[in-house]
Amino acid sequence: MTGPARGAIHVDGEVLATKRVGAFTHLTIVAPGVGERFRPGTFVTVRPDDRARPAPRPFWVHRVRPVGGHAAALQLVVEPRGAGSRWLAGLPVGARVPITGPLGRAFALPKEQVPCLLVGEGYAAAPLFPLAERLRERGCPVSLVLAAPDEPRLLSALEARRSARAVTVVTADGSVGVRGAVADVLPDALARSEAAVVYATGTTATLHAAAAAAEAHGAWSQTAVEQPLACATGLCHGCPVPVVAENGSPRSARACYDGPVLRGDRVRWHDLEAGLP
Amino acid sequence: MSAAPTTLAGMPLPSPVLVAAGCGGTGRELAAYVDLAALGGFVTRSISLDPRPGAAAPRVVESPSGLVHATGFPNPGVQGFLATELPWLVQQGARVVVSMVAGSLGEYAELARRLGTAPGLAAVEVNLGPADGAGPGVLDVREPVHTGHVVAAVRRELPDGVAVLAKVRPDPLRVVESARAVTDAGAAAVVVGGPLAAALPDGRPAGLGGPAVGPVVARCVAEVCAGLDRAAVVAGGGVATADQARRLLDLGAVAVQVGTAQLHDPTTLARLVAALDPTPDPDTPGGPP
């Protein structure tokens, strides 16, 4: 049985294709209904079919595409790091996977045709690609900052050049693009793009830098926080993100349900970095 | 075979399947996956007198066949709960069981007084085995005799129409003693199960739930049902399938609570409610015409 949770449904998916690209595995999965409901910034969970691993695994959606006879197949980007992501990355074509989604709050899109700067890091840059498409459809000029520790973990830089007006690549080891961190290139990228909105994905440090740079520049920011999740459906209160409520009082949001996309000026970044609720 | 209709503390329940405390969000998130009115009951996350921000992250970590969790009972406090959560739950037709956590007997009594006048409340569940460990605002109830004191303090403050369920630690050696203490003190049912005391990888006290605790809970349920024939038992811990639920019911439990399995698979409760529906299926051969 499935039910609508802001559009979330639960289906048995099937792996249609699997491809190694650099350090990542790109998985194409048919999950009827999930792709149709997807909005950039929402995510899906894939459940190991193994009761010894009770936590569902969250993944960003990189693309939603017609594949074969399927109207809206999902493409997930998996960096094999833990037991769950290694299992998923190792699945063969044809494997069945229980999948729930889309989950969480999507990126808010500007009502007017304003320039936007998209900042993404590693595999977490995945949702910026469908976001760039939506923004361009609305007539918003899109600039992109793609960051990664190294080239194998730089996501789809070639495609990025097709989907954005300007692309800045930055890697920690300098293997491609500018050597450094996101924070180093943000002021320049913001000035050149004249962005009114900054969209950011990646580590907390990157999101914090993007939110701070946006604020200094007088732009809005939308940050997709990535926290370890347990249920990913808002049930367990296991993924606190310290925020400031509309009335200015501190409160705790759930990364999976109130997020993952939160306004950058609402997140208490120092508390988040310290693990405080 | 169709099961007998479920009655808990005098309340007829549409299903013997309840959501366990802390695993149903505020209800709104769960309602996306199961009809709250079809559940045997909606047990809230533990509500305290004052708002609690909850513990530092990480709060929930996977372990083999389990989830280790220490959420620190984040909740809006009883005033916020009564204003923003309970009315909506009652409106959905849910039988609302409010899980209570407090720092002292006096706080438990005050919390019960505040809850007792709330319209639509079906029962309270006194959380006597908080595996997160004692901390500010969480009474450390170690001795079975103390569990009785807490239940008595709560019972005194509640109107007769609101039942008290007492959730005791799933410690097979002392669970019968705890169950006896809470029923003697006026608990209408004993909730046997919930997390085992554990630790997060960083050493903070935590609870372990999930498939790993199932056999421990089964033992506790068997002990309580054998040792205390007048106690109504609600069993919880490691229930993910209809067969597991039926085994606990066969041991003598009147209802089951589902927690970690719902976090693993959001369709679990809906499946179990359907599988344990006491209404005979008219299409089943041999069923009523």
GROMACS .gro file of N, CA, C and O in nm, chain A residues 41-123:
model
  332
   41GLY      N    1   1.570   1.876  -0.532
   41GLY     CA    2   1.592   1.898  -0.390
   41GLY      C    3   1.528   1.789  -0.306
   41GLY      O    4   1.572   1.763  -0.194
   42THR      N    5   1.423   1.727  -0.359
   42THR     CA    6   1.366   1.612  -0.288
   42THR      C    7   1.458   1.493  -0.309
   42THR      O    8   1.545   1.495  -0.397
   43PHE      N    9   1.440   1.390  -0.229
   43PHE     CA   10   1.529   1.275  -0.238
   43PHE      C   11   1.448   1.146  -0.227
   43PHE      O   12   1.327   1.150  -0.205
   44VAL      N   13   1.515   1.036  -0.245
   44VAL     CA   14   1.448   0.906  -0.230
   44VAL      C   15   1.526   0.823  -0.128
   44VAL      O   16   1.644   0.849  -0.102
   45THR      N   17   1.459   0.724  -0.071
   45THR     CA   18   1.533   0.626   0.007
   45THR      C   19   1.522   0.490  -0.060
   45THR      O   20   1.420   0.457  -0.122
   46VAL      N   21   1.629   0.417  -0.048
   46VAL     CA   22   1.634   0.281  -0.099
   46VAL      C   23   1.658   0.192   0.022
   46VAL      O   24   1.739   0.226   0.109
   47ARG      N   25   1.582   0.085   0.031
   47ARG     CA   26   1.589   0.002   0.150
   47ARG      C   27   1.662  -0.128   0.123
   47ARG      O   28   1.621  -0.206   0.039
   48PRO      N   29   1.773  -0.148   0.193
   48PRO     CA   30   1.838  -0.279   0.179
   48PRO      C   31   1.737  -0.387   0.214
   48PRO      O   32   1.665  -0.375   0.313
   49ASP      N   33   1.729  -0.487   0.131
   49ASP     CA   34   1.631  -0.593   0.154
   49ASP      C   35   1.690  -0.690   0.255
   49ASP      O   36   1.715  -0.807   0.225
   50ASP      N   37   1.713  -0.639   0.374
   50ASP     CA   38   1.789  -0.716   0.472
   50ASP      C   39   1.755  -0.657   0.607
   50ASP      O   40   1.785  -0.542   0.636
   51ARG      N   41   1.689  -0.737   0.689
   51ARG     CA   42   1.644  -0.685   0.818
   51ARG      C   43   1.762  -0.656   0.912
   51ARG      O   44   1.746  -0.590   1.012
   52ALA      N   45   1.880  -0.705   0.876
   52ALA     CA   46   1.996  -0.673   0.959
   52ALA      C   47   2.040  -0.529   0.940
   52ALA      O   48   2.122  -0.478   1.014
   53ARG      N   49   1.985  -0.462   0.835
   53ARG     CA   50   2.016  -0.320   0.812
   53ARG      C   51   1.887  -0.240   0.815
   53ARG      O   52   1.827  -0.215   0.711
   54PRO      N   53   1.845  -0.201   0.934
   54PRO     CA   54   1.711  -0.143   0.945
   54PRO      C   55   1.695  -0.002   0.888
   54PRO      O   56   1.583   0.039   0.864
   55ALA      N   57   1.802   0.071   0.868
   55ALA     CA   58   1.785   0.210   0.825
   55ALA      C   59   1.776   0.220   0.673
   55ALA      O   60   1.864   0.170   0.603
   56PRO      N   61   1.672   0.287   0.621
   56PRO     CA   62   1.667   0.313   0.477
   56PRO      C   63   1.780   0.409   0.440
   56PRO      O   64   1.824   0.487   0.522
   57ARG      N   65   1.826   0.400   0.314
   57ARG     CA   66   1.938   0.484   0.270
   57ARG      C   67   1.889   0.595   0.179
   57ARG      O   68   1.824   0.569   0.078
   58PRO      N   69   1.922   0.721   0.215
   58PRO     CA   70   1.878   0.834   0.132
   58PRO      C   71   1.975   0.862   0.017
   58PRO      O   72   2.097   0.850   0.032
   59PHE      N   73   1.919   0.899  -0.097
   59PHE     CA   74   2.002   0.937  -0.213
   59PHE      C   75   1.939   1.055  -0.286
   59PHE      O   76   1.817   1.066  -0.297
   60TRP      N   77   2.028   1.142  -0.337
   60TRP     CA   78   1.982   1.253  -0.421
   60TRP      C   79   1.946   1.199  -0.558
   60TRP      O   80   2.003   1.099  -0.603
   61VAL      N   81   1.855   1.269  -0.624
   61VAL     CA   82   1.817   1.232  -0.760
   61VAL      C   83   1.891   1.325  -0.856
   61VAL      O   84   1.883   1.447  -0.845
   62HIS      N   85   1.962   1.265  -0.948
   62HIS     CA   86   2.045   1.340  -1.042
   62HIS      C   87   1.966   1.379  -1.166
   62HIS      O   88   1.980   1.489  -1.219
   63ARG      N   89   1.889   1.288  -1.213
   63ARG     CA   90   1.809   1.315  -1.333
   63ARG      C   91   1.680   1.236  -1.326
   63ARG      O   92   1.674   1.130  -1.264
   64VAL      N   93   1.579   1.286  -1.395
   64VAL     CA   94   1.458   1.209  -1.420
   64VAL      C   95   1.438   1.212  -1.570
   64VAL      O   96   1.425   1.319  -1.629
   65ARG      N   97   1.440   1.095  -1.632
   65ARG     CA   98   1.443   1.088  -1.778
   65ARG      C   99   1.352   0.977  -1.827
   65ARG      O  100   1.343   0.874  -1.760
   66PRO      N  101   1.296   0.994  -1.947
   66PRO     CA  102   1.234   0.878  -2.009
   66PRO      C  103   1.343   0.780  -2.051
   66PRO      O  104   1.443   0.821  -2.110
   67VAL      N  105   1.328   0.655  -2.014
   67VAL     CA  106   1.424   0.551  -2.054
   67VAL      C  107   1.344   0.431  -2.101
   67VAL      O  108   1.259   0.381  -2.027
   68GLY      N  109   1.373   0.388  -2.222
   68GLY     CA  110   1.297   0.277  -2.277
   68GLY      C  111   1.149   0.313  -2.278
   68GLY      O  112   1.111   0.422  -2.316
   69GLY      N  113   1.065   0.225  -2.225
   69GLY     CA  114   0.922   0.254  -2.221
   69GLY      C  115   0.879   0.328  -2.095
   69GLY      O  116   0.761   0.344  -2.071
   70HIS      N  117   0.976   0.370  -2.015
   70HIS     CA  118   0.940   0.431  -1.886
   70HIS      C  119   0.946   0.582  -1.894
   70HIS      O  120   1.045   0.639  -1.939
   71ALA      N  121   0.839   0.645  -1.847
   71ALA     CA  122   0.826   0.789  -1.865
   71ALA      C  123   0.926   0.867  -1.781
   71ALA      O  124   0.976   0.970  -1.823
   72ALA      N  125   0.955   0.819  -1.661
   72ALA     CA  126   1.033   0.901  -1.568
   72ALA      C  127   1.122   0.813  -1.481
   72ALA      O  128   1.095   0.795  -1.363
   73ALA      N  129   1.227   0.759  -1.543
   73ALA     CA  130   1.321   0.679  -1.465
   73ALA      C  131   1.411   0.772  -1.384
   73ALA      O  132   1.441   0.883  -1.425
   74LEU      N  133   1.452   0.724  -1.267
   74LEU     CA  134   1.538   0.804  -1.179
   74LEU      C  135   1.683   0.769  -1.204
   74LEU      O  136   1.717   0.652  -1.222
   75GLN      N  137   1.768   0.872  -1.201
   75GLN     CA  138   1.910   0.840  -1.198
   75GLN      C  139   1.967   0.887  -1.065
   75GLN      O  140   1.956   1.004  -1.028
   76LEU      N  141   2.023   0.793  -0.991
   76LEU     CA  142   2.084   0.824  -0.862
   76LEU      C  143   2.236   0.819  -0.876
   76LEU      O  144   2.289   0.740  -0.953
   77VAL      N  145   2.303   0.904  -0.800
   77VAL     CA  146   2.449   0.902  -0.797
   77VAL      C  147   2.492   0.845  -0.662
   77VAL      O  148   2.455   0.898  -0.558
   78VAL      N  149   2.566   0.736  -0.666
   78VAL     CA  150   2.604   0.668  -0.543
   78VAL      C  151   2.755   0.669  -0.530
   78VAL      O  152   2.826   0.628  -0.622
   79GLU      N  153   2.802   0.721  -0.418
   79GLU     CA  154   2.945   0.708  -0.387
   79GLU      C  155   2.957   0.596  -0.285
   79GLU      O  156   2.911   0.611  -0.171
   80PRO      N  157   3.016   0.483  -0.323
   80PRO     CA  158   3.022   0.371  -0.229
   80PRO      C  159   3.112   0.406  -0.111
   80PRO      O  160   3.231   0.425  -0.127
   81ARG      N  161   3.052   0.420   0.005
   81ARG     CA  162   3.127   0.460   0.124
   81ARG      C  163   3.098   0.369   0.242
   81ARG      O  164   3.187   0.325   0.311
   82GLY      N  165   2.969   0.340   0.265
   82GLY     CA  166   2.931   0.254   0.377
   82GLY      C  167   2.866   0.127   0.325
   82GLY      O  168   2.861   0.103   0.204
   83ALA      N  169   2.814   0.046   0.418
   83ALA     CA  170   2.755  -0.083   0.380
   83ALA      C  171   2.639  -0.063   0.283
   83ALA      O  172   2.626  -0.135   0.184
   84GLY      N  173   2.555   0.036   0.308
   84GLY     CA  174   2.436   0.057   0.226
   84GLY      C  175   2.470   0.106   0.086
   84GLY      O  176   2.418   0.055  -0.012
   85SER      N  177   2.559   0.205   0.077
   85SER     CA  178   2.591   0.258  -0.055
   85SER      C  179   2.673   0.157  -0.137
   85SER      O  180   2.657   0.148  -0.258
   86ARG      N  181   2.756   0.077  -0.069
   86ARG     CA  182   2.830  -0.027  -0.143
   86ARG      C  183   2.735  -0.133  -0.198
   86ARG      O  184   2.749  -0.178  -0.311
   87TRP      N  185   2.636  -0.167  -0.117
   87TRP     CA  186   2.535  -0.264  -0.161
   87TRP      C  187   2.460  -0.212  -0.283
   87TRP      O  188   2.445  -0.280  -0.382
   88LEU      N  189   2.417  -0.086  -0.273
   88LEU     CA  190   2.338  -0.030  -0.383
   88LEU      C  191   2.423  -0.017  -0.509
   88LEU      O  192   2.379  -0.051  -0.619
   89ALA      N  193   2.546   0.033  -0.493
   89ALA     CA  194   2.633   0.051  -0.610
   89ALA      C  195   2.664  -0.083  -0.676
   89ALA      O  196   2.692  -0.088  -0.795
   90GLY      N  197   2.658  -0.192  -0.600
   90GLY     CA  198   2.692  -0.322  -0.655
   90GLY      C  199   2.575  -0.397  -0.716
   90GLY      O  200   2.591  -0.510  -0.765
   91LEU      N  201   2.457  -0.336  -0.714
   91LEU     CA  202   2.340  -0.408  -0.765
   91LEU      C  203   2.350  -0.428  -0.916
   91LEU      O  204   2.389  -0.337  -0.989
   92PRO      N  205   2.313  -0.546  -0.963
   92PRO     CA  206   2.315  -0.571  -1.107
   92PRO      C  207   2.187  -0.518  -1.173
   92PRO      O  208   2.088  -0.493  -1.106
   93VAL      N  209   2.195  -0.502  -1.303
   93VAL     CA  210   2.077  -0.465  -1.381
   93VAL      C  211   1.969  -0.571  -1.357
   93VAL      O  212   1.997  -0.691  -1.354
   94GLY      N  213   1.847  -0.526  -1.337
   94GLY     CA  214   1.736  -0.620  -1.313
   94GLY      C  215   1.703  -0.639  -1.167
   94GLY      O  216   1.598  -0.693  -1.134
   95ALA      N  217   1.793  -0.594  -1.078
   95ALA     CA  218   1.768  -0.614  -0.934
   95ALA      C  219   1.647  -0.530  -0.891
   95ALA      O  220   1.623  -0.422  -0.943
   96ARG      N  221   1.570  -0.587  -0.796
   96ARG     CA  222   1.454  -0.514  -0.744
   96ARG      C  223   1.495  -0.443  -0.616
   96ARG      O  224   1.565  -0.502  -0.532
   97VAL      N  225   1.453  -0.319  -0.602
   97VAL     CA  226   1.483  -0.244  -0.479
   97VAL      C  227   1.360  -0.168  -0.433
   97VAL      O  228   1.298  -0.096  -0.510
   98PRO      N  229   1.325  -0.184  -0.305
   98PRO     CA  230   1.214  -0.105  -0.251
   98PRO      C  231   1.258   0.040  -0.239
   98PRO      O  232   1.365   0.068  -0.185
   99ILE      N  233   1.176   0.131  -0.290
   99ILE     CA  234   1.217   0.271  -0.297
   99ILE      C  235   1.100   0.360  -0.253
   99ILE      O  236   0.986   0.333  -0.285
  100THR      N  237   1.130   0.461  -0.172
  100THR     CA  238   1.029   0.553  -0.122
  100THR      C  239   1.067   0.695  -0.162
  100THR      O  240   1.183   0.734  -0.148
  101GLY      N  241   0.972   0.769  -0.213
  101GLY     CA  242   1.003   0.906  -0.248
  101GLY      C  243   0.897   0.966  -0.339
  101GLY      O  244   0.800   0.900  -0.372
  102PRO      N  245   0.912   1.088  -0.383
  102PRO     CA  246   1.016   1.180  -0.335
  102PRO      C  247   0.986   1.228  -0.193
  102PRO      O  248   0.871   1.252  -0.160
  103LEU      N  249   1.091   1.244  -0.115
  103LEU     CA  250   1.079   1.283   0.025
  103LEU      C  251   1.135   1.424   0.045
  103LEU      O  252   1.227   1.465  -0.025
  104GLY      N  253   1.083   1.491   0.144
  104GLY     CA  254   1.139   1.620   0.186
  104GLY      C  255   1.091   1.737   0.104
  104GLY      O  256   1.008   1.725   0.014
  105ARG      N  257   1.147   1.851   0.140
  105ARG     CA  258   1.108   1.979   0.082
  105ARG      C  259   1.203   2.014  -0.032
  105ARG      O  260   1.324   2.007  -0.016
  106ALA      N  261   1.147   2.055  -0.143
  106ALA     CA  262   1.226   2.086  -0.263
  106ALA      C  263   1.282   2.228  -0.257
  106ALA      O  264   1.245   2.307  -0.172
  107PHE      N  265   1.373   2.259  -0.349
  107PHE     CA  266   1.421   2.396  -0.366
  107PHE      C  267   1.304   2.485  -0.406
  107PHE      O  268   1.223   2.449  -0.492
  108ALA      N  269   1.296   2.602  -0.345
  108ALA     CA  270   1.196   2.700  -0.387
  108ALA      C  271   1.251   2.774  -0.508
  108ALA      O  272   1.368   2.812  -0.511
  109LEU      N  273   1.166   2.793  -0.608
  109LEU     CA  274   1.211   2.857  -0.732
  109LEU      C  275   1.170   3.005  -0.729
  109LEU      O  276   1.065   3.040  -0.676
  110PRO      N  277   1.255   3.091  -0.784
  110PRO     CA  278   1.220   3.233  -0.782
  110PRO      C  279   1.100   3.261  -0.872
  110PRO      O  280   1.082   3.195  -0.974
  111LYS      N  281   1.020   3.359  -0.831
  111LYS     CA  282   0.902   3.394  -0.912
  111LYS      C  283   0.941   3.478  -1.033
  111LYS      O  284   0.870   3.482  -1.131
  112GLU      N  285   1.055   3.545  -1.021
  112GLU     CA  286   1.098   3.632  -1.131
  112GLU      C  287   1.222   3.576  -1.199
  112GLU      O  288   1.287   3.487  -1.146
  113GLN      N  289   1.252   3.631  -1.316
  113GLN     CA  290   1.365   3.580  -1.395
  113GLN      C  291   1.493   3.643  -1.345
  113GLN      O  292   1.546   3.735  -1.406
  114VAL      N  293   1.543   3.591  -1.233
  114VAL     CA  294   1.664   3.648  -1.173
  114VAL      C  295   1.780   3.552  -1.193
  114VAL      O  296   1.761   3.431  -1.204
  115PRO      N  297   1.903   3.605  -1.197
  115PRO     CA  298   2.019   3.515  -1.210
  115PRO      C  299   2.035   3.431  -1.084
  115PRO      O  300   2.011   3.478  -0.973
  116CYS      N  301   2.074   3.306  -1.102
  116CYS     CA  302   2.091   3.214  -0.989
  116CYS      C  303   2.229   3.152  -0.995
  116CYS      O  304   2.280   3.120  -1.102
  117LEU      N  305   2.288   3.135  -0.876
  117LEU     CA  306   2.416   3.066  -0.867
  117LEU      C  307   2.393   2.933  -0.795
  117LEU      O  308   2.340   2.930  -0.684
  118LEU      N  309   2.435   2.825  -0.859
  118LEU     CA  310   2.419   2.692  -0.802
  118LEU      C  311   2.556   2.642  -0.757
  118LEU      O  312   2.652   2.646  -0.836
  119VAL      N  313   2.564   2.598  -0.633
  119VAL     CA  314   2.691   2.558  -0.575
  119VAL      C  315   2.677   2.414  -0.526
  119VAL      O  316   2.594   2.386  -0.440
  120GLY      N  317   2.758   2.324  -0.582
  120GLY     CA  318   2.744   2.184  -0.543
  120GLY      C  319   2.878   2.118  -0.522
  120GLY      O  320   2.979   2.156  -0.581
  121GLU      N  321   2.877   2.018  -0.438
  121GLU     CA  322   3.003   1.952  -0.400
  121GLU      C  323   2.987   1.801  -0.408
  121GLU      O  324   2.893   1.744  -0.353
  122GLY      N  325   3.079   1.738  -0.479
  122GLY     CA  326   3.081   1.591  -0.486
  122GLY      C  327   2.950   1.535  -0.540
  122GLY      O  328   2.884   1.597  -0.622
  123TYR      N  329   2.913   1.416  -0.491
  123TYR     CA  330   2.788   1.353  -0.538
  123TYR      C  331   2.667   1.439  -0.503
  123TYR      O  332   2.563   1.430  -0.567
   0.00000   0.00000   0.00000
